[in-house]
Amino acid sequence: MNRLIEFNKAFSYINNYLGKYRKNRNISMLMTVLETVFELLIPAVMGIILNKVIYQKDPKEAIKYGLIIIILSALAMFTGMQASKNAGLTSTGLTDNVRKAEFRKIQEFSFEDFEFFGVHSLITRITNDMQQIAQSSFMTTRFVIKTLVMAIVSFSLAFKTSRKLSMIFLFIMPILVIIVITIASKAIPKFRKFRKQYDKLNQVVEENLNNMRVVKAFVRKKYEIEKFGIANEEMFRLSDSSQGLMSFIFPSANSILYLTFIGLTYFGGIEIIKGNLGVGDLVSFNMYAMMLLGSLIGLSMVLTMLMSASPSVIRVKEVLTREISMDNDDKIEGLRLADGSVDFTNVSFKYEKDSETYQLKDINLHIKSGEVIGILGPTGSSKSTLVQLIPRLYDITEGNLKVGGNDIKDYDLKVLRDEVSIVLQKNTLFSGTIEDNIRWGDSDADFDEILAMAKIAQADEFIKERADGYQSVLGQKGTGVSGGQKQRLTIARSLLKKPKILILDNSTSAVDTKTEAKLLEGFKNLDHNMTQIIISQRLSSFENADRIVVMDDGRISDIGSHDELYQRSEIYKMTYDIQHKGGEDE
């Protein structure tokens, strides 16, 4: 029962997104009511024909009532068509609006929110779950009203025709309701498990397709097929289990229907023999009974659809009502970064609020605007985590972080991220031309600006070697260029933003040292007020650095110049000696 209440609340919430399609829903409901009324009038007219026209043997009356039945049938058909048409518009319009709202909400998510749902689950919620909502919306708009109106009116007319025979319904209907509610209470939890398993199956497929090169390189095809088979088999088991329960509804309803007609035939016959009921009245009553029980069976079908869709509706609502973990409420309107200074004061950070493990501990780092800062440290020392706090991809847990002289939360997120450009080691390109990809940095930039940034990023040369140059089309995720070329394109894209702070997070790892040296030299031709923060394992990346930060286990181990760090930092000295010795051997 709690699940049904939860579904009802979720469905009511989703219906708030009807917008202009609310009109279509209302038209559909009105046409459905009219269609049902016209259909219900037909048995009454047939009863009149049997009771009066046939006994009176009046051809004119027969033709008159026959035409009335034809007109009622035509009106029922017309209103039914209009009802279906508008119900279809309602369901597709609703899902269109909800899907847009869901996608907009996802764009606002922080990394923490993405990690909470998982990419595979979000894909399911915005695709397959939306199909379930479309079907449930159509069924609700089109058939719930029809079955309810038909059940109420047909019962009323049947009761008016024969009160004694109507008592059969008062005995039969509660049995059918109990059966449906009992099955629903057991089936809905299984449908919820099915939707979760759908997410897991998507995760298996997504991982396999995204990492196909690794799968083939390690010859893990058989393992991946088995893993998919296990997830798929579990999905089949849950589907079979839930649908198996639902399969009891229709045979039960049909059995009740047949038993009802047996009872009506027996008791109706007795009433006719006694003279309490006419033959036409029994025919009308049987037709009303058929409509009533048919509507109840139809309602069972609708409930089946709604039960199947209920987890999807709840899951979509969870996305739409998700309270963003990173709010923007403290922003000061119109505030912009004065410069590229960065100040960490006693900053600590952990990914999970309830965790006792901190990824960053007691960070104190003050960077002047225009400084070039290198960051070095062993794997797992949280170098990337540190720089991801600057564009506020994550919020600090403790301490204070200022950018451009103001607390980072004082800035509107868009303003902050427009001024802080971060280039990751595995930055992604998008399907489209090379020019389009670079233009992501500034959609209003002219081609000369794009060309200038590509030259600084050492990308212009290999771009011009391609047949279509800057109009060369890249595939999904930037397929068609090498790892080093992809890195240079993402650097050009970030430079086009003209940020006050540029962060390179191992973003030249796939570039040779000669090209990297040219790239870093090109940065000198940029705005001197641009702060540069460079994470790298190659000390050659820090040739232009004013200071080098050495990190270890989430803490700043030391800060200084090359000479200072070589004398007092074991990590820096070891890294330098290994790389210097490697250079001599070469």
CSV table of N, CA and C in Angstrom, one decimal, residues 45-130:
chain,number,residue,atom,x,y,z
A,45,VAL,N,-31.1,1.0,-26.1
A,45,VAL,CA,-31.9,1.0,-27.3
A,45,VAL,C,-32.2,-0.4,-27.8
A,46,MET,N,-31.3,-1.3,-27.6
A,46,MET,CA,-31.5,-2.7,-28.0
A,46,MET,C,-32.6,-3.3,-27.2
A,47,GLY,N,-32.6,-3.0,-25.9
A,47,GLY,CA,-33.6,-3.5,-25.0
A,47,GLY,C,-35.0,-3.0,-25.4
A,48,ILE,N,-35.1,-1.8,-25.9
A,48,ILE,CA,-36.4,-1.2,-26.4
A,48,ILE,C,-36.8,-2.0,-27.6
A,49,ILE,N,-35.9,-2.2,-28.5
A,49,ILE,CA,-36.2,-2.9,-29.7
A,49,ILE,C,-36.8,-4.3,-29.4
A,50,LEU,N,-36.1,-5.0,-28.5
A,50,LEU,CA,-36.6,-6.4,-28.1
A,50,LEU,C,-37.9,-6.4,-27.4
A,51,ASN,N,-38.1,-5.4,-26.5
A,51,ASN,CA,-39.3,-5.4,-25.7
A,51,ASN,C,-40.5,-4.8,-26.4
A,52,LYS,N,-40.3,-3.9,-27.3
A,52,LYS,CA,-41.4,-3.2,-28.0
A,52,LYS,C,-41.5,-3.4,-29.5
A,53,VAL,N,-40.5,-3.2,-30.1
A,53,VAL,CA,-40.5,-3.2,-31.6
A,53,VAL,C,-40.8,-4.6,-32.2
A,54,ILE,N,-40.1,-5.6,-31.6
A,54,ILE,CA,-40.3,-6.9,-32.2
A,54,ILE,C,-41.7,-7.5,-31.8
A,55,TYR,N,-42.1,-7.2,-30.6
A,55,TYR,CA,-43.5,-7.7,-30.2
A,55,TYR,C,-44.6,-7.0,-31.0
A,56,GLN,N,-44.4,-5.7,-31.3
A,56,GLN,CA,-45.4,-4.9,-32.0
A,56,GLN,C,-45.3,-5.1,-33.5
A,57,LYS,N,-44.2,-5.7,-34.0
A,57,LYS,CA,-43.9,-5.9,-35.4
A,57,LYS,C,-44.1,-4.7,-36.2
A,58,ASP,N,-43.5,-3.6,-35.8
A,58,ASP,CA,-43.6,-2.3,-36.5
A,58,ASP,C,-42.3,-2.0,-37.2
A,59,PRO,N,-42.2,-2.2,-38.5
A,59,PRO,CA,-41.0,-2.0,-39.3
A,59,PRO,C,-40.4,-0.6,-39.1
A,60,LYS,N,-41.4,0.4,-39.1
A,60,LYS,CA,-40.9,1.8,-39.0
A,60,LYS,C,-40.2,2.1,-37.7
A,61,GLU,N,-40.7,1.5,-36.6
A,61,GLU,CA,-40.1,1.7,-35.3
A,61,GLU,C,-38.7,1.0,-35.3
A,62,ALA,N,-38.6,-0.2,-36.0
A,62,ALA,CA,-37.4,-0.9,-36.1
A,62,ALA,C,-36.3,-0.1,-36.8
A,63,ILE,N,-36.7,0.5,-37.9
A,63,ILE,CA,-35.8,1.3,-38.7
A,63,ILE,C,-35.4,2.5,-37.9
A,64,LYS,N,-36.3,3.1,-37.1
A,64,LYS,CA,-36.0,4.3,-36.3
A,64,LYS,C,-34.9,4.0,-35.3
A,65,TYR,N,-35.2,2.9,-34.5
A,65,TYR,CA,-34.3,2.6,-33.5
A,65,TYR,C,-32.9,2.0,-34.0
A,66,GLY,N,-33.1,1.4,-35.2
A,66,GLY,CA,-31.8,0.9,-35.9
A,66,GLY,C,-30.9,2.1,-36.3
A,67,LEU,N,-31.5,3.2,-36.8
A,67,LEU,CA,-30.8,4.4,-37.1
A,67,LEU,C,-30.2,5.0,-35.9
A,68,ILE,N,-30.9,5.0,-34.8
A,68,ILE,CA,-30.4,5.5,-33.5
A,68,ILE,C,-29.1,4.8,-33.1
A,69,ILE,N,-29.2,3.4,-33.3
A,69,ILE,CA,-28.0,2.6,-32.9
A,69,ILE,C,-26.8,3.0,-33.8
A,70,ILE,N,-27.1,3.1,-35.1
A,70,ILE,CA,-26.0,3.5,-36.1
A,70,ILE,C,-25.4,4.8,-35.7
A,71,ILE,N,-26.3,5.8,-35.4
A,71,ILE,CA,-25.8,7.2,-35.0
A,71,ILE,C,-24.9,7.1,-33.7
A,72,LEU,N,-25.4,6.4,-32.7
A,72,LEU,CA,-24.7,6.2,-31.5
A,72,LEU,C,-23.3,5.6,-31.7
A,73,SER,N,-23.3,4.5,-32.6
A,73,SER,CA,-22.0,3.8,-32.9
A,73,SER,C,-21.1,4.8,-33.6
A,74,ALA,N,-21.6,5.6,-34.5
A,74,ALA,CA,-20.7,6.6,-35.2
A,74,ALA,C,-20.2,7.6,-34.3
A,75,LEU,N,-21.0,8.1,-33.4
A,75,LEU,CA,-20.6,9.1,-32.4
A,75,LEU,C,-19.5,8.5,-31.4
A,76,ALA,N,-19.8,7.2,-31.0
A,76,ALA,CA,-18.8,6.5,-30.2
A,76,ALA,C,-17.5,6.4,-30.9
A,77,MET,N,-17.5,6.0,-32.2
A,77,MET,CA,-16.3,5.9,-32.9
A,77,MET,C,-15.5,7.2,-33.0
A,78,PHE,N,-16.3,8.3,-33.4
A,78,PHE,CA,-15.6,9.6,-33.6
A,78,PHE,C,-15.0,10.1,-32.3
A,79,THR,N,-15.8,10.0,-31.2
A,79,THR,CA,-15.3,10.5,-29.9
A,79,THR,C,-14.1,9.6,-29.4
A,80,GLY,N,-14.2,8.3,-29.7
A,80,GLY,CA,-13.1,7.4,-29.3
A,80,GLY,C,-11.8,7.8,-30.1
A,81,MET,N,-11.9,8.1,-31.4
A,81,MET,CA,-10.7,8.5,-32.2
A,81,MET,C,-10.1,9.8,-31.6
A,82,GLN,N,-11.0,10.7,-31.3
A,82,GLN,CA,-10.5,12.0,-30.7
A,82,GLN,C,-9.8,11.8,-29.4
A,83,ALA,N,-10.4,10.9,-28.6
A,83,ALA,CA,-9.9,10.6,-27.3
A,83,ALA,C,-8.5,10.0,-27.4
A,84,SER,N,-8.3,9.0,-28.3
A,84,SER,CA,-7.0,8.3,-28.5
A,84,SER,C,-6.0,9.3,-29.1
A,85,LYS,N,-6.4,10.1,-30.0
A,85,LYS,CA,-5.5,11.1,-30.6
A,85,LYS,C,-4.9,12.1,-29.5
A,86,ASN,N,-5.8,12.6,-28.7
A,86,ASN,CA,-5.4,13.6,-27.7
A,86,ASN,C,-4.6,12.9,-26.5
A,87,ALA,N,-5.0,11.6,-26.3
A,87,ALA,CA,-4.3,10.9,-25.2
A,87,ALA,C,-2.8,10.6,-25.7
A,88,GLY,N,-2.7,10.3,-27.0
A,88,GLY,CA,-1.3,10.1,-27.5
A,88,GLY,C,-0.5,11.4,-27.5
A,89,LEU,N,-1.1,12.6,-27.8
A,89,LEU,CA,-0.4,13.8,-27.7
A,89,LEU,C,0.0,14.1,-26.3
A,90,THR,N,-0.9,13.8,-25.3
A,90,THR,CA,-0.7,14.0,-23.9
A,90,THR,C,0.5,13.2,-23.4
A,91,SER,N,0.6,11.9,-23.8
A,91,SER,CA,1.7,11.1,-23.3
A,91,SER,C,3.0,11.5,-23.9
A,92,THR,N,3.0,11.7,-25.2
A,92,THR,CA,4.3,12.1,-25.9
A,92,THR,C,4.7,13.5,-25.5
A,93,GLY,N,3.8,14.4,-25.3
A,93,GLY,CA,4.1,15.8,-24.8
A,93,GLY,C,4.6,15.8,-23.4
A,94,LEU,N,4.0,15.0,-22.6
A,94,LEU,CA,4.5,14.9,-21.2
A,94,LEU,C,5.9,14.4,-21.1
A,95,THR,N,6.1,13.2,-21.8
A,95,THR,CA,7.5,12.7,-21.7
A,95,THR,C,8.5,13.6,-22.4
A,96,ASP,N,8.1,14.3,-23.4
A,96,ASP,CA,9.0,15.3,-24.0
A,96,ASP,C,9.4,16.3,-23.0
A,97,ASN,N,8.5,16.9,-22.3
A,97,ASN,CA,8.7,17.9,-21.3
A,97,ASN,C,9.6,17.4,-20.1
A,98,VAL,N,9.2,16.2,-19.6
A,98,VAL,CA,9.9,15.6,-18.5
A,98,VAL,C,11.3,15.2,-18.9
A,99,ARG,N,11.5,14.7,-20.1
A,99,ARG,CA,12.9,14.3,-20.5
A,99,ARG,C,13.8,15.5,-20.6
A,100,LYS,N,13.2,16.7,-21.1
A,100,LYS,CA,14.0,17.9,-21.2
A,100,LYS,C,14.3,18.4,-19.8
A,101,ALA,N,13.4,18.3,-18.9
A,101,ALA,CA,13.6,18.8,-17.5
A,101,ALA,C,14.6,17.9,-16.8
A,102,GLU,N,14.5,16.6,-17.1
A,102,GLU,CA,15.5,15.6,-16.5
A,102,GLU,C,16.9,15.9,-17.0
A,103,PHE,N,17.0,16.1,-18.3
A,103,PHE,CA,18.3,16.4,-18.8
A,103,PHE,C,18.9,17.7,-18.3
A,104,ARG,N,18.1,18.7,-18.2
A,104,ARG,CA,18.5,20.0,-17.6
A,104,ARG,C,19.0,19.8,-16.2
A,105,LYS,N,18.3,19.0,-15.4
A,105,LYS,CA,18.6,18.8,-14.0
A,105,LYS,C,20.0,18.0,-13.9
A,106,ILE,N,20.2,17.1,-14.8
A,106,ILE,CA,21.4,16.3,-14.9
A,106,ILE,C,22.6,17.3,-15.1
A,107,GLN,N,22.4,18.3,-16.0
A,107,GLN,CA,23.5,19.2,-16.3
A,107,GLN,C,23.9,20.0,-15.1
A,108,GLU,N,23.0,20.2,-14.1
A,108,GLU,CA,23.3,20.9,-12.9
A,108,GLU,C,24.0,20.0,-11.9
A,109,PHE,N,24.0,18.7,-12.1
A,109,PHE,CA,24.5,17.8,-11.1
A,109,PHE,C,26.0,18.1,-10.8
A,110,SER,N,26.4,17.9,-9.6
A,110,SER,CA,27.9,18.0,-9.3
A,110,SER,C,28.4,16.5,-9.5
A,111,PHE,N,29.7,16.4,-9.4
A,111,PHE,CA,30.3,15.0,-9.5
A,111,PHE,C,29.7,14.1,-8.5
A,112,GLU,N,29.4,14.6,-7.3
A,112,GLU,CA,28.9,13.8,-6.2
A,112,GLU,C,27.5,13.2,-6.6
A,113,ASP,N,26.7,14.1,-7.3
A,113,ASP,CA,25.4,13.6,-7.7
A,113,ASP,C,25.5,12.6,-8.8
A,114,PHE,N,26.4,12.7,-9.7
A,114,PHE,CA,26.6,11.7,-10.8
A,114,PHE,C,27.0,10.4,-10.1
A,115,GLU,N,27.9,10.5,-9.1
A,115,GLU,CA,28.4,9.3,-8.5
A,115,GLU,C,27.3,8.6,-7.7
A,116,PHE,N,26.3,9.4,-7.2
A,116,PHE,CA,25.2,8.8,-6.4
A,116,PHE,C,24.3,8.0,-7.3
A,117,PHE,N,24.0,8.5,-8.5
A,117,PHE,CA,23.1,7.7,-9.4
A,117,PHE,C,23.9,6.7,-10.3
A,118,GLY,N,25.0,7.1,-10.8
A,118,GLY,CA,25.8,6.3,-11.8
A,118,GLY,C,25.3,6.7,-13.2
A,119,VAL,N,26.2,6.8,-14.1
A,119,VAL,CA,25.9,7.2,-15.5
A,119,VAL,C,25.0,6.2,-16.1
A,120,HIS,N,25.2,4.9,-15.9
A,120,HIS,CA,24.4,3.8,-16.5
A,120,HIS,C,22.9,4.0,-16.0
A,121,SER,N,22.7,4.3,-14.8
A,121,SER,CA,21.4,4.5,-14.2
A,121,SER,C,20.7,5.7,-14.8
A,122,LEU,N,21.4,6.8,-14.9
A,122,LEU,CA,20.9,8.0,-15.5
A,122,LEU,C,20.4,7.8,-17.0
A,123,ILE,N,21.2,7.0,-17.7
A,123,ILE,CA,20.9,6.7,-19.1
A,123,ILE,C,19.5,6.0,-19.1
A,124,THR,N,19.4,5.0,-18.2
A,124,THR,CA,18.2,4.2,-18.2
A,124,THR,C,17.0,5.1,-17.8
A,125,ARG,N,17.2,6.0,-16.9
A,125,ARG,CA,16.1,6.9,-16.4
A,125,ARG,C,15.6,7.9,-17.4
A,126,ILE,N,16.5,8.2,-18.3
A,126,ILE,CA,16.1,9.3,-19.3
A,126,ILE,C,15.7,8.6,-20.7
A,127,THR,N,15.8,7.3,-20.8
A,127,THR,CA,15.4,6.6,-22.0
A,127,THR,C,14.3,5.6,-21.7
A,128,ASN,N,14.7,4.4,-21.2
A,128,ASN,CA,13.7,3.3,-21.0
A,128,ASN,C,12.6,3.7,-20.0
A,129,ASP,N,13.0,4.3,-18.9
A,129,ASP,CA,12.0,4.7,-17.9
A,129,ASP,C,11.0,5.7,-18.5
A,130,MET,N,11.5,6.6,-19.4
A,130,MET,CA,10.6,7.5,-20.0
A,130,MET,C,9.6,6.8,-20.9
